[in-house]
Short mmCIF file of C-alpha atoms and ligand atoms in Angstrom, two decimals:
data_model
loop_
_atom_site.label_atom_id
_atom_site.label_comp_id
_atom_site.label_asym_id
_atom_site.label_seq_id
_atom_site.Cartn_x
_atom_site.Cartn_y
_atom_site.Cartn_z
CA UNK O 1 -90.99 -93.75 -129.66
CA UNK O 2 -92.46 -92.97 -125.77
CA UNK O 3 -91.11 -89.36 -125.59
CA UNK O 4 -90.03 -87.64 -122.60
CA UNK O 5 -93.71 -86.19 -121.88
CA UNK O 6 -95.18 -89.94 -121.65
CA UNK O 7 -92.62 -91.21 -119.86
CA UNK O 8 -92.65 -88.34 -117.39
CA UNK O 9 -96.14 -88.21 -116.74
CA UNK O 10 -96.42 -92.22 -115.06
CA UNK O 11 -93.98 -90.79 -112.62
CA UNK O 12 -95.50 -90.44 -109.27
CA UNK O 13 -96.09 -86.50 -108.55
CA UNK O 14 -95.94 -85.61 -111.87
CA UNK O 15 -96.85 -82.24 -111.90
CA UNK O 16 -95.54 -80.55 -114.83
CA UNK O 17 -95.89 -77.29 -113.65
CA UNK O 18 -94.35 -77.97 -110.19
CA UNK O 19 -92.33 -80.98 -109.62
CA UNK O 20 -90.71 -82.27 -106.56
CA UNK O 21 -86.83 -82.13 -106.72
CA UNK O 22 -86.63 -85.89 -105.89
CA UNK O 23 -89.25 -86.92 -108.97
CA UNK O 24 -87.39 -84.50 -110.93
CA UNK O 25 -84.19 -86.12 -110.17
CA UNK O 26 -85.93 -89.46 -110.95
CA UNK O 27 -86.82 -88.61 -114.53
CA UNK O 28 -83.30 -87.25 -115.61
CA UNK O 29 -81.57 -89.93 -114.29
CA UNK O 30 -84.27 -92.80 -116.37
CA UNK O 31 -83.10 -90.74 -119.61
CA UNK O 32 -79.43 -90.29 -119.06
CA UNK O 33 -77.47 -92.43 -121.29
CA UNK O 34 -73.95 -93.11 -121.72
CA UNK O 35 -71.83 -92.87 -123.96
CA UNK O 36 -69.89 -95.84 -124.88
CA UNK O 37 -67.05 -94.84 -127.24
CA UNK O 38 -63.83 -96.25 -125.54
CA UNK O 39 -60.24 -94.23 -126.02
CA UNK O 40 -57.12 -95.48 -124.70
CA UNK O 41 -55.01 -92.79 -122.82
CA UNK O 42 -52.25 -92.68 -121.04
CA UNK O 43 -52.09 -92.81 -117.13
CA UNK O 44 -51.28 -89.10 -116.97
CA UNK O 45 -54.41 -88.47 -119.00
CA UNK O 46 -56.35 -90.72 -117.18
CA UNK O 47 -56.68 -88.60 -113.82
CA UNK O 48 -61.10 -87.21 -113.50
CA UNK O 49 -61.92 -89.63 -116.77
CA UNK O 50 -64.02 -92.11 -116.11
CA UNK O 51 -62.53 -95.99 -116.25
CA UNK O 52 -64.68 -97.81 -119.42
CA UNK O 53 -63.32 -101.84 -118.23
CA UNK O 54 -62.18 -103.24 -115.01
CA UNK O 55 -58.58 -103.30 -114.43
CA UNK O 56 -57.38 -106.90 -113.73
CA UNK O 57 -54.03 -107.42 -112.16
CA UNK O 58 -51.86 -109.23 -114.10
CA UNK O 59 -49.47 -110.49 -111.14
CA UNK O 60 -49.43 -110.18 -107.50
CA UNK O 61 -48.68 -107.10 -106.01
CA UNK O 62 -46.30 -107.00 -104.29
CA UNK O 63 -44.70 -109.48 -106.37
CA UNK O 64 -42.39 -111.21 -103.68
CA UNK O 65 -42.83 -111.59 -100.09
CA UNK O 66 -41.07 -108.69 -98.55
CA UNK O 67 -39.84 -107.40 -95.26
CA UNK O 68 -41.93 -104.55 -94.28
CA UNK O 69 -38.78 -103.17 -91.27
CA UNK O 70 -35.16 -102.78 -91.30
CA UNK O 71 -33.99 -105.75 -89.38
CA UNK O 72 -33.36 -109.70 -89.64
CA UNK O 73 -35.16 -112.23 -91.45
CA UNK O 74 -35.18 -115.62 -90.18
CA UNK O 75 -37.03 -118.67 -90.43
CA UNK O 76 -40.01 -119.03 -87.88
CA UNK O 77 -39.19 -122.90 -86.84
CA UNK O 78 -36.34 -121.63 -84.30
CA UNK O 79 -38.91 -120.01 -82.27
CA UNK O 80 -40.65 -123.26 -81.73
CA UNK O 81 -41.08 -123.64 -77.47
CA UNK O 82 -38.86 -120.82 -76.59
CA UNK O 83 -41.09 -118.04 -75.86
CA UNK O 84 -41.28 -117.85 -71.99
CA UNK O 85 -38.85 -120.71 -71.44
CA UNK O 86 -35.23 -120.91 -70.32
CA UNK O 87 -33.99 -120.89 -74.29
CA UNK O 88 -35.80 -117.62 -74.83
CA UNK O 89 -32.90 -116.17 -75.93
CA UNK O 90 -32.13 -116.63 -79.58
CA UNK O 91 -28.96 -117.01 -81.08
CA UNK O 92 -28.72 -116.65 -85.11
CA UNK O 93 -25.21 -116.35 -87.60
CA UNK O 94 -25.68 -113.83 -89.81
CA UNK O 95 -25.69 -115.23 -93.52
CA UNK O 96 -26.41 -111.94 -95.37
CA UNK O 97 -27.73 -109.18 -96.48
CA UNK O 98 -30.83 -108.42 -99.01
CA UNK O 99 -31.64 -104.92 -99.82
CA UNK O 100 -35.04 -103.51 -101.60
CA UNK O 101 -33.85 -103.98 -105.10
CA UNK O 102 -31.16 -106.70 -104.66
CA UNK O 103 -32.15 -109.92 -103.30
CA UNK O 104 -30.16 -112.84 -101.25
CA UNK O 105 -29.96 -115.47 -103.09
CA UNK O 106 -28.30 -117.71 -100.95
CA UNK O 107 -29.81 -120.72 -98.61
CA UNK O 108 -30.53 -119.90 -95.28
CA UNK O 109 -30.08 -122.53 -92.62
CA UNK O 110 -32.79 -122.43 -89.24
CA UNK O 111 -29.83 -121.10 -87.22
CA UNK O 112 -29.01 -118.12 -89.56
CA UNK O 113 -30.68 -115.04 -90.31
CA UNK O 114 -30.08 -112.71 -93.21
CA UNK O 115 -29.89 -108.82 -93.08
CA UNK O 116 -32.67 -107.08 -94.61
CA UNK O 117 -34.12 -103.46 -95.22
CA UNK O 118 -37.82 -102.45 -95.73
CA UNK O 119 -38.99 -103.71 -99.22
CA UNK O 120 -36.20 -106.29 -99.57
CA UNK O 121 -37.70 -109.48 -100.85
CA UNK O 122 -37.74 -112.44 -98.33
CA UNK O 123 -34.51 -114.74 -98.07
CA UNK O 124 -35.93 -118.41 -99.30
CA UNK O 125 -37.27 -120.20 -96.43
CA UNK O 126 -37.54 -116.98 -94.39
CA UNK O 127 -40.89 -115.96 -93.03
CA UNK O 128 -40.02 -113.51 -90.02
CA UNK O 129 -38.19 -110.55 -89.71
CA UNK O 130 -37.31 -109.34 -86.51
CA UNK O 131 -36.66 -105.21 -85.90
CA UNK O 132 -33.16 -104.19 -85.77
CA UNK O 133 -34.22 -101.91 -82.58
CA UNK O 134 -34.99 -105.67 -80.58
CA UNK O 135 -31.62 -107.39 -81.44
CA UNK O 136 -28.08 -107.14 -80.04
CA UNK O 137 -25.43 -107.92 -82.52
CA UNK O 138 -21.61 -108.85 -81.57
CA UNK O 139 -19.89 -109.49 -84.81
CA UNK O 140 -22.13 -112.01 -87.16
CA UNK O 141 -23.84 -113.41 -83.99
CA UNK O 142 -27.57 -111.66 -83.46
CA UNK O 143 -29.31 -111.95 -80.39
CA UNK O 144 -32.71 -111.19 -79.49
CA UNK O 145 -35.31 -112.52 -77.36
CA UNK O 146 -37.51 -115.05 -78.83
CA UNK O 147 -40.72 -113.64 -77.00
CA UNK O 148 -40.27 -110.01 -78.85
CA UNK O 149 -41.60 -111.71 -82.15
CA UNK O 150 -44.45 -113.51 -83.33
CA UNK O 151 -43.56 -116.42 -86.39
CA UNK O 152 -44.51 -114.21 -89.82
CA UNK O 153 -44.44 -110.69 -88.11
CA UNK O 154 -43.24 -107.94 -90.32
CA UNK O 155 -43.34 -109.88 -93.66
CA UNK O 156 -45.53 -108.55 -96.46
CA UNK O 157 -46.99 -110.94 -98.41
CA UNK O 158 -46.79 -111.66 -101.90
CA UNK O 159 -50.56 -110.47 -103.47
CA UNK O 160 -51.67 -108.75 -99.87
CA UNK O 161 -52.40 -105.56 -101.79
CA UNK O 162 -53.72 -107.46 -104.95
CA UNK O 163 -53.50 -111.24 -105.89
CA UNK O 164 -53.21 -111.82 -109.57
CA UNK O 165 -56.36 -111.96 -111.43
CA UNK O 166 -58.26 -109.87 -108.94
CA UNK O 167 -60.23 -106.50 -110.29
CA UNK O 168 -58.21 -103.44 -108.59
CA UNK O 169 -60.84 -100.93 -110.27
CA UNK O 170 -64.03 -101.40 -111.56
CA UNK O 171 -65.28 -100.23 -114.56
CA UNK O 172 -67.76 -97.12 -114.07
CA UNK O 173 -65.22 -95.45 -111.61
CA UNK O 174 -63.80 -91.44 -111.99
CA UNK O 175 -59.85 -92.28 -111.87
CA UNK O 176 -58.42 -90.53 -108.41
CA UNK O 177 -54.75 -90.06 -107.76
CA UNK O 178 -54.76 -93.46 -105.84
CA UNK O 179 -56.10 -95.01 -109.13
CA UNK O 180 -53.36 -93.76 -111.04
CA UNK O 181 -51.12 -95.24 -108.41
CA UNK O 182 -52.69 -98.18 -108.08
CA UNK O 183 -52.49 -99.10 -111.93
CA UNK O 184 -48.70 -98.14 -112.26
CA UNK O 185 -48.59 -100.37 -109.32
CA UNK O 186 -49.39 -103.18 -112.08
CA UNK O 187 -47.14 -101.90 -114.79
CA UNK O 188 -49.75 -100.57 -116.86
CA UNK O 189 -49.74 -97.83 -118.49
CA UNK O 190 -52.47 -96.94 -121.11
CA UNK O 191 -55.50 -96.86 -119.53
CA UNK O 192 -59.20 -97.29 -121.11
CA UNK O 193 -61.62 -94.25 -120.36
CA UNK O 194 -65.20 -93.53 -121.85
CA UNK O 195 -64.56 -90.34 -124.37
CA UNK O 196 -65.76 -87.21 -122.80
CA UNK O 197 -68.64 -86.10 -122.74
CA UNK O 198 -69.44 -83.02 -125.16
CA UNK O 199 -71.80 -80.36 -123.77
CA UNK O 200 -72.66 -76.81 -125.65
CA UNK O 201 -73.90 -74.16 -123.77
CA UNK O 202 -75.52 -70.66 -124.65
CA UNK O 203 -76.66 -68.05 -123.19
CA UNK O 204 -80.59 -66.28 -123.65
CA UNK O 205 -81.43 -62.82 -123.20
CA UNK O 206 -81.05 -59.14 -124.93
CA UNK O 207 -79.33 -57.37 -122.31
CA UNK O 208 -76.25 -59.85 -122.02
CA UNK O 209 -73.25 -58.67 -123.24
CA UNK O 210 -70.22 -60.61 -123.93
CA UNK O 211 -66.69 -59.79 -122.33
CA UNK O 212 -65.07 -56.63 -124.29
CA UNK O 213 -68.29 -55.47 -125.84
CA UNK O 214 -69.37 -51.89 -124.24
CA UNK O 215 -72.19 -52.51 -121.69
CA UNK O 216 -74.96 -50.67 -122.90
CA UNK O 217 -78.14 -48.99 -120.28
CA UNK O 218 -79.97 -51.83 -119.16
CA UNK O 219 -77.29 -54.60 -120.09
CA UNK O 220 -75.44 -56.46 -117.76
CA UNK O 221 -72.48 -59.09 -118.91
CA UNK O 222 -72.76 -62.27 -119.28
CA UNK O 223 -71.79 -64.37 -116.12
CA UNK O 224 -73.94 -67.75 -116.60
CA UNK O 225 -71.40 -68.85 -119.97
CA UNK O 226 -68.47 -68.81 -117.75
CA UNK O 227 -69.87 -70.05 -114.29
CA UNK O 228 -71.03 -72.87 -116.72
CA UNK O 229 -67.69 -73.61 -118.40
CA UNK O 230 -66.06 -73.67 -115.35
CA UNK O 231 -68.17 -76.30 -113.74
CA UNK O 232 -68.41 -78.42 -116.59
CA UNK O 233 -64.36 -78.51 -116.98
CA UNK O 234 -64.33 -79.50 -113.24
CA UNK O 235 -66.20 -82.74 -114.05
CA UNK O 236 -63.52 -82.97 -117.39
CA UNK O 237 -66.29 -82.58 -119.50
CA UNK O 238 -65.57 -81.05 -122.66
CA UNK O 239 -67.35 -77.92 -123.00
CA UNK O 240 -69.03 -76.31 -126.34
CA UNK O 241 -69.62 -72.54 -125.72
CA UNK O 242 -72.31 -71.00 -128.62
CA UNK O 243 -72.35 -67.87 -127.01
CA UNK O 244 -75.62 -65.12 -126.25
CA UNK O 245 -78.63 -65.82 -128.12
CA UNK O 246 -80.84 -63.09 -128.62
CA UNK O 247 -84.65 -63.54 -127.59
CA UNK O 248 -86.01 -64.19 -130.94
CA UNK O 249 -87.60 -67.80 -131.57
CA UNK O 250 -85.81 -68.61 -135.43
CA UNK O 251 -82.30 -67.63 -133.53
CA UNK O 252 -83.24 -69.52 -130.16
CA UNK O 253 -84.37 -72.76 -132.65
CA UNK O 254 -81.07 -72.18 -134.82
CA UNK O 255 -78.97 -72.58 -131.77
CA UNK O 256 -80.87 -75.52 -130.47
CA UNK O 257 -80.57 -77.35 -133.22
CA UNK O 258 -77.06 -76.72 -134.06
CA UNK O 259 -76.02 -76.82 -130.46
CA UNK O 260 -77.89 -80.79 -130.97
CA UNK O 261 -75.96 -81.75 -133.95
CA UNK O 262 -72.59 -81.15 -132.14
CA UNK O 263 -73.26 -82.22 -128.56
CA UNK O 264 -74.41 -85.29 -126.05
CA UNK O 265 -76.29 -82.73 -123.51
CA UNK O 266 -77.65 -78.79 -124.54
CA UNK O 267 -77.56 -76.34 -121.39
CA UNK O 268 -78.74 -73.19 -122.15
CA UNK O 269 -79.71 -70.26 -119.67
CA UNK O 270 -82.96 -68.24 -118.84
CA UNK O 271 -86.06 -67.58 -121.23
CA UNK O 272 -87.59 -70.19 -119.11
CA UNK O 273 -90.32 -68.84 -116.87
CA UNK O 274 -93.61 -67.08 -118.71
CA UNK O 275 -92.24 -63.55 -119.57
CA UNK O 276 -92.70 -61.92 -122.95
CA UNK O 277 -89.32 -62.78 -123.77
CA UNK O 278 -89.35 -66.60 -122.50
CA UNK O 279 -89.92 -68.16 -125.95
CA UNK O 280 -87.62 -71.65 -125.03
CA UNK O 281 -90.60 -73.58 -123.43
CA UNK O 282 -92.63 -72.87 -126.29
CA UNK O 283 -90.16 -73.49 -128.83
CA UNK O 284 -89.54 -76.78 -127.06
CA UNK O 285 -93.03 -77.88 -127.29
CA UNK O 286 -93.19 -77.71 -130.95
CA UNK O 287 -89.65 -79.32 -132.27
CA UNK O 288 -88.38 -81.28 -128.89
CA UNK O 289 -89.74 -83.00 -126.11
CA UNK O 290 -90.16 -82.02 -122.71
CA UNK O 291 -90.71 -83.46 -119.63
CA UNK O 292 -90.99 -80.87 -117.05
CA UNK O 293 -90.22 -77.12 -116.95
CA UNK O 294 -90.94 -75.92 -113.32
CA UNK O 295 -89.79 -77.55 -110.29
CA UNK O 296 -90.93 -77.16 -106.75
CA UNK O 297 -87.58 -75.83 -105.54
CA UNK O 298 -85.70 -72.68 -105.16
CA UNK O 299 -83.73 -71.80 -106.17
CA UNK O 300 -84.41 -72.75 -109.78
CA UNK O 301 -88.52 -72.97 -110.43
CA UNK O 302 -88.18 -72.94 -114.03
CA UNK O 303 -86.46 -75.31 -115.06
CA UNK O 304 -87.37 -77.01 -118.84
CA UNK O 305 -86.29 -80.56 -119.18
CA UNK O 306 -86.38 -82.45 -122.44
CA UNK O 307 -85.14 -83.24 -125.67
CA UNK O 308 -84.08 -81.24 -128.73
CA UNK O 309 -83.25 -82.65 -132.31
CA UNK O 310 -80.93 -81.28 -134.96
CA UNK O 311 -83.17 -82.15 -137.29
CA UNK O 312 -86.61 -79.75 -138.69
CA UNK O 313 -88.54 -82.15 -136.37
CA UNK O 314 -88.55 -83.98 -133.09
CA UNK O 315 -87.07 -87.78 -133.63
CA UNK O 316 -85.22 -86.41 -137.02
CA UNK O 317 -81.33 -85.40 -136.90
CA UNK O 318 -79.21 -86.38 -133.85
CA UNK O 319 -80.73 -86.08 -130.77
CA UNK O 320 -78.92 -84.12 -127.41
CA UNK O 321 -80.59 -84.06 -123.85
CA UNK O 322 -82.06 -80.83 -123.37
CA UNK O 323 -81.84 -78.56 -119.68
CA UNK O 324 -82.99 -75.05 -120.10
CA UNK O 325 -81.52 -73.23 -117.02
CA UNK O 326 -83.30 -70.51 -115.18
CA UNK O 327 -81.12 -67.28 -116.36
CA UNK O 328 -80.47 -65.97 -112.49
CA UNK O 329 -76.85 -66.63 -111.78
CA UNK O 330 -77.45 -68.84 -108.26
CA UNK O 331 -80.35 -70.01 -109.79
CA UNK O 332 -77.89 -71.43 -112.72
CA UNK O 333 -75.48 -73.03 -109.88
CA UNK O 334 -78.42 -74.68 -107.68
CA UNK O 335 -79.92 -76.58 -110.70
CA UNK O 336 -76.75 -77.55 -112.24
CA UNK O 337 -75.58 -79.12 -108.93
CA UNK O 338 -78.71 -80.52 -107.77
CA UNK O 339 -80.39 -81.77 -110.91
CA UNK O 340 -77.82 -81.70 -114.16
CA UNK O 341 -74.79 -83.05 -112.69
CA UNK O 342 -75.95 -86.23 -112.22
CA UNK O 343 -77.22 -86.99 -115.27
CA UNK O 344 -74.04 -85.91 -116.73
CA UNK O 345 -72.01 -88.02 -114.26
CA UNK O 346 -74.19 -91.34 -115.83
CA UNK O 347 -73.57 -89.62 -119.47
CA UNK O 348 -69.99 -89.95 -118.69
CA UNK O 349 -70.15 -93.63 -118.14
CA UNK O 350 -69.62 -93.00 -114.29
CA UNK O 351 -71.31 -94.92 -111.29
CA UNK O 352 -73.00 -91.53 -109.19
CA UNK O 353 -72.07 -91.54 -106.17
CA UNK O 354 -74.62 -90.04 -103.30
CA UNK O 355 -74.08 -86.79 -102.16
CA UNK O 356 -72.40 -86.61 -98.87
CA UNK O 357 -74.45 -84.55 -96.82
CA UNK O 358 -73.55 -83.39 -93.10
CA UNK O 359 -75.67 -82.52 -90.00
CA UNK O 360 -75.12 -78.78 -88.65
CA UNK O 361 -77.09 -76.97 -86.43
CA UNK O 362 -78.48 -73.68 -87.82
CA UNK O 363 -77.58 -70.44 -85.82
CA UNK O 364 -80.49 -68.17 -87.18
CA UNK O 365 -84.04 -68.49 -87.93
CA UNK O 366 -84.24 -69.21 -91.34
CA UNK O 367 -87.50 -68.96 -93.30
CA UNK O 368 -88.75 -71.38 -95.37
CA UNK O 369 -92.21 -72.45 -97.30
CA UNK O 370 -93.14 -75.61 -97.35
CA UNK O 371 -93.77 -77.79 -100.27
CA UNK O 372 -90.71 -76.98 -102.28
CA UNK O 373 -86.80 -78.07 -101.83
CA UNK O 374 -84.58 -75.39 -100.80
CA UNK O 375 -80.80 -74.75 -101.19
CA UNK O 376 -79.46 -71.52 -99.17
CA UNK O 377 -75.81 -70.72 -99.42
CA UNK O 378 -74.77 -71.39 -95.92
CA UNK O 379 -71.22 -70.49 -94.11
CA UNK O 380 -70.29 -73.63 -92.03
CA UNK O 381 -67.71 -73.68 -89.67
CA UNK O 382 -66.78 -76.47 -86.86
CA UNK O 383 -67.18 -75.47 -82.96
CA UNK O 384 -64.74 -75.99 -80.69
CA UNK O 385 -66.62 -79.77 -79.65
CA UNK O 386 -65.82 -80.83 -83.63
CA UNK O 387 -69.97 -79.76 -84.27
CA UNK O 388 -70.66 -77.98 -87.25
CA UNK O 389 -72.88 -74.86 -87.47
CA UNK O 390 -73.92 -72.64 -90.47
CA UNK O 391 -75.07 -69.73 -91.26
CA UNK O 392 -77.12 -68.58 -94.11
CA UNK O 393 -75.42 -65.84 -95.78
CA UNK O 394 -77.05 -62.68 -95.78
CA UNK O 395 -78.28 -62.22 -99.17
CA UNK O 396 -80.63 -65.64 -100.52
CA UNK O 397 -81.30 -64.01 -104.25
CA UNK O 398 -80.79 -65.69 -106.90
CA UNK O 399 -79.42 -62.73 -108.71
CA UNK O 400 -76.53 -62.29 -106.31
CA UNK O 401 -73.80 -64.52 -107.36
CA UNK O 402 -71.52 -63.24 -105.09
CA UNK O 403 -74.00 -65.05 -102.15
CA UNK O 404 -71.97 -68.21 -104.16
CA UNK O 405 -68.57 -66.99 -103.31
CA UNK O 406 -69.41 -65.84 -99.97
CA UNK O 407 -70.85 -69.68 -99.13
CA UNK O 408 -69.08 -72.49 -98.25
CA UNK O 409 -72.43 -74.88 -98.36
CA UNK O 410 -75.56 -75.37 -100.03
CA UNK O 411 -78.13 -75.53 -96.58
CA UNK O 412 -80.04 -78.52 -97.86
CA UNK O 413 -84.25 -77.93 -96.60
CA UNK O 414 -86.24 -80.96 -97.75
CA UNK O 415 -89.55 -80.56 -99.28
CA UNK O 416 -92.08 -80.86 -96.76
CA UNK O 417 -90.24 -78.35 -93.96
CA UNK O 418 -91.38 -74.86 -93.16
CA UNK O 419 -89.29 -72.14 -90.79
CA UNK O 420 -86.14 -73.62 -89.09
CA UNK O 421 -85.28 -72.12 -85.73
CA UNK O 422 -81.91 -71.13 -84.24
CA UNK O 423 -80.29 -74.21 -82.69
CA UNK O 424 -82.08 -76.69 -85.35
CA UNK O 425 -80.32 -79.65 -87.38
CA UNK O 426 -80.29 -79.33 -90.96
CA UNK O 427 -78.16 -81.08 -93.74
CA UNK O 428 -75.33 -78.89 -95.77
CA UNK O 429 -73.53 -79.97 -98.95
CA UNK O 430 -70.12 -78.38 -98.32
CA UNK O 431 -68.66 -77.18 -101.57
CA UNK O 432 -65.38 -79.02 -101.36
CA UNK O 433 -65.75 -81.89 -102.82
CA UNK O 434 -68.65 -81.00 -104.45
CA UNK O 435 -67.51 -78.69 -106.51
P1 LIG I 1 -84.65 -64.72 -117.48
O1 LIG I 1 -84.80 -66.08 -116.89
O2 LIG I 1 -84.21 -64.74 -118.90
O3 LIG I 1 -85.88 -63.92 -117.27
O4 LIG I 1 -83.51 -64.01 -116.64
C1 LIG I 1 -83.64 -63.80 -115.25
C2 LIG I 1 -82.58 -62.84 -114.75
O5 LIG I 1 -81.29 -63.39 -114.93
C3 LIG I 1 -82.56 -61.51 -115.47
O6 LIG I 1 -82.27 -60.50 -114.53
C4 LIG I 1 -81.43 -61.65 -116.46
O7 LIG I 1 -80.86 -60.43 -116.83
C5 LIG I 1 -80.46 -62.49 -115.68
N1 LIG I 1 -79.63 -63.26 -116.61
C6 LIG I 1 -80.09 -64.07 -117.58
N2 LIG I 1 -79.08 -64.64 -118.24
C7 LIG I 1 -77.94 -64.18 -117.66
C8 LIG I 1 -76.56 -64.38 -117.93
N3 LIG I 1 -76.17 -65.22 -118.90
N4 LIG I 1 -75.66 -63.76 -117.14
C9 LIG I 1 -76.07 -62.94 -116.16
N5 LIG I 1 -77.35 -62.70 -115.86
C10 LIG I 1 -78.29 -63.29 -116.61
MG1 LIG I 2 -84.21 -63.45 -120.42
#
């Protein structure tokens, strides 16, 4: 078996102790693994899960050719020389009528035309409608002027949204309201989706106290369970929540290991740095694997990455993927977002998609070291010329959640930067979208 702490140390930068973002990022994503179980659901349930086999259509879509005004439909041939010329006046009988729903099924000769709404499939032999705004009628006679339409304008065609056999939606994709559209569009309606991913959570640390339990001196309640739950059921994962671990290594190693038997993916929060009470690094050294467990980034320097078995040993049990979270409250956020969620969006079966970044111009000095990523909550607004500009909010700890709330943006400052003046470009991640 190469474990995690091989593996990780061939990647360029390794630096166990203080590893790029981007490297960091590299290694999750080489040990994230999805899950193939397959469930078939129906299109209601389908919306945020991610699609496990390409949808094929089974016909064309539309299935007819189809008028896409309110007009006439006529066949194209009488047209032939008039535009521009003496004749350019057309003169059709009217044969008709074919509304969305109810077809005309008669014949239609080159000097008739047949009335027709917007869906209504074409008349046989029809291959041009012309708008009922451009025609003068007098009884069944319809005139119009032969120049005001092109042969086969305002005709859908049969298959222009999706020809038979073609793939509407590849495998790999999250299922958006269009998707669920698009699928009814072809009659389906079950609808084959990865299972969920499963992902238990607990929290580390003698002062937290749960909600309804009597905050003691020196507690403070437990905020990192619920932030967690919440972002996890955003991305429809389905969430496992163990509760507060004290700081004591048997519990800490109980709850890893059970938390393993019953999930894909362990998150747990603080006892990660090198306190007295930080015992989950060393546990992990002993019964898991890990790769890394400081980062070069801040928010969110410790940061353990690894492996944990349910099992006495490492290798023995069932195995889960293993991210011990710093226990700040930001701190929790940044390193979900930035380095968790994407392994969880591959875990899920899903195709990541690249974070969609915008320029803004900064309007203070903000202070930065270089050699480590930073992510500042940031307020970004759009000037008057359609520009964007942020601020950073005023409080950057990562014990002040409420920084999170304030922001609209993470302020994105790449590894090698130091201090950004007032008027410089920098990238945000706005939170819509995002989160
Ligand atoms: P630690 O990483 O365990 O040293 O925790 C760092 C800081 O985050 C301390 O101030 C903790 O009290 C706080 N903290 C840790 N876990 C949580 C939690 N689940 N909810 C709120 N604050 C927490
Ligand atoms: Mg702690």
């Amino acid at each position: 078996m190469t474990t995690l702490n091989e593996f990780s140390s061939c990647v360029a930068q390794y630096d166990p102790q203080a590893l790029p973002v981007t490297a960091a990022q590299a290694i999750v994503r080489q040990w994230a693994t999805p899950v193939t179980a397959v469930e078939h659901v129906p299109l209601h349930d389908a919306l945020d899960r991610v699609l496990a086999a390409d949808i094929v259509s089974p016909s064309d879509v539309p299935a007819h050719d189809n008028s896409a005004m309110d007009g006439y439909a006529f066949r194209s041939a009488v047209l032939a020389g008039r535009a521009n010329s003496e004749a350019n006046s057309v003169e059709l009988t009217l044969a008709g009528k074919a509304l969305a729903g109810h077809p005309f099924g008669g014949a239609v000769a080159v000097t008739e035309c047949v009335r027709v709404m917007t869906g209504a499939s074409m008349p046989a032999d029809c291959d041009t409608v012309v708008p009922q705004e451009l025609v003068t009628r007098s009884g069944e006679t319809i005139r119009f002027a032969a120049s005001a339409v092109r042969g086969g304008a305002n005709r859908r065609l049969a298959g222009e949204d999706l020809p038979r056999g073609s793939v509407a939606l590849r495998a790999g994709r999250i299922l958006r309201p269009s998707d669920l559209g698009l699928i009814a569009s072809l009659g389906i309606a079950e609808v084959p989706v990865r299972r969920r991913l499963r992902v238990a959570f607990f929290s580390t640390g003698d002062e937290l106290r749960s909600l309804g339990e009597p905050l003691d001196p020196g507690c403070v309640y437990d905020s990192n369970r619920h932030t967690l739950f919440a972002m996890l059921r955003r991305m429809n994962i389905d969430p496992l929540d163990l509760g507060v671990v004290r700081d004591e290594p048997a519990a800490l190693e109980a709850a890893l290991r059970s938390a393993a038997a019953s999930a894909d993916v362990v998150l747990t929060s603080g006892g990660v740095s090198v306190g007295e009470a930080d015992f989950t690094q060393q546990l992990l050294q002993t019964f898991g694997d890990v790769a890394f467990w400081s980062l070069a980034m801040r928010p969110g320097r410790p940061l353990a990455f690894g492996r944990v078995w349910s099992g006495e040993r490492p290798g023995l049990g069932l195995p889960a993927l293993f991210f011990g979270l710093p226990g700040n409250p930001v701190a929790v956020m940044v390193t979900f977002y930035q380095i968790v969620r994407e392994a969880l969006v591959v875990m899920s079966g899903a195709t990541p998609q690249p974070a969609a970044l915008l320029q803004a111009t900064s309007r203070e000095l903000i202070r930065k070291r270089a050699g480590r990523t930073e992510f500042q909550r940031g307020v970004a607004t759009r000037d008057a010329r359609g520009q964007w500009q942020v601020t950073p909010t005023p409080s950057q700890s990562s014990g002040v959640l409420s920084s999170m709330s304030e922001a609209n943006c993470f302020i994105v400052l790449e590894h090698e930067r130091s201090d950004i003046t007032a008027g410089e470009s920098v990238d945000i991640m706005l939170f819509d979208g995002l989160i």
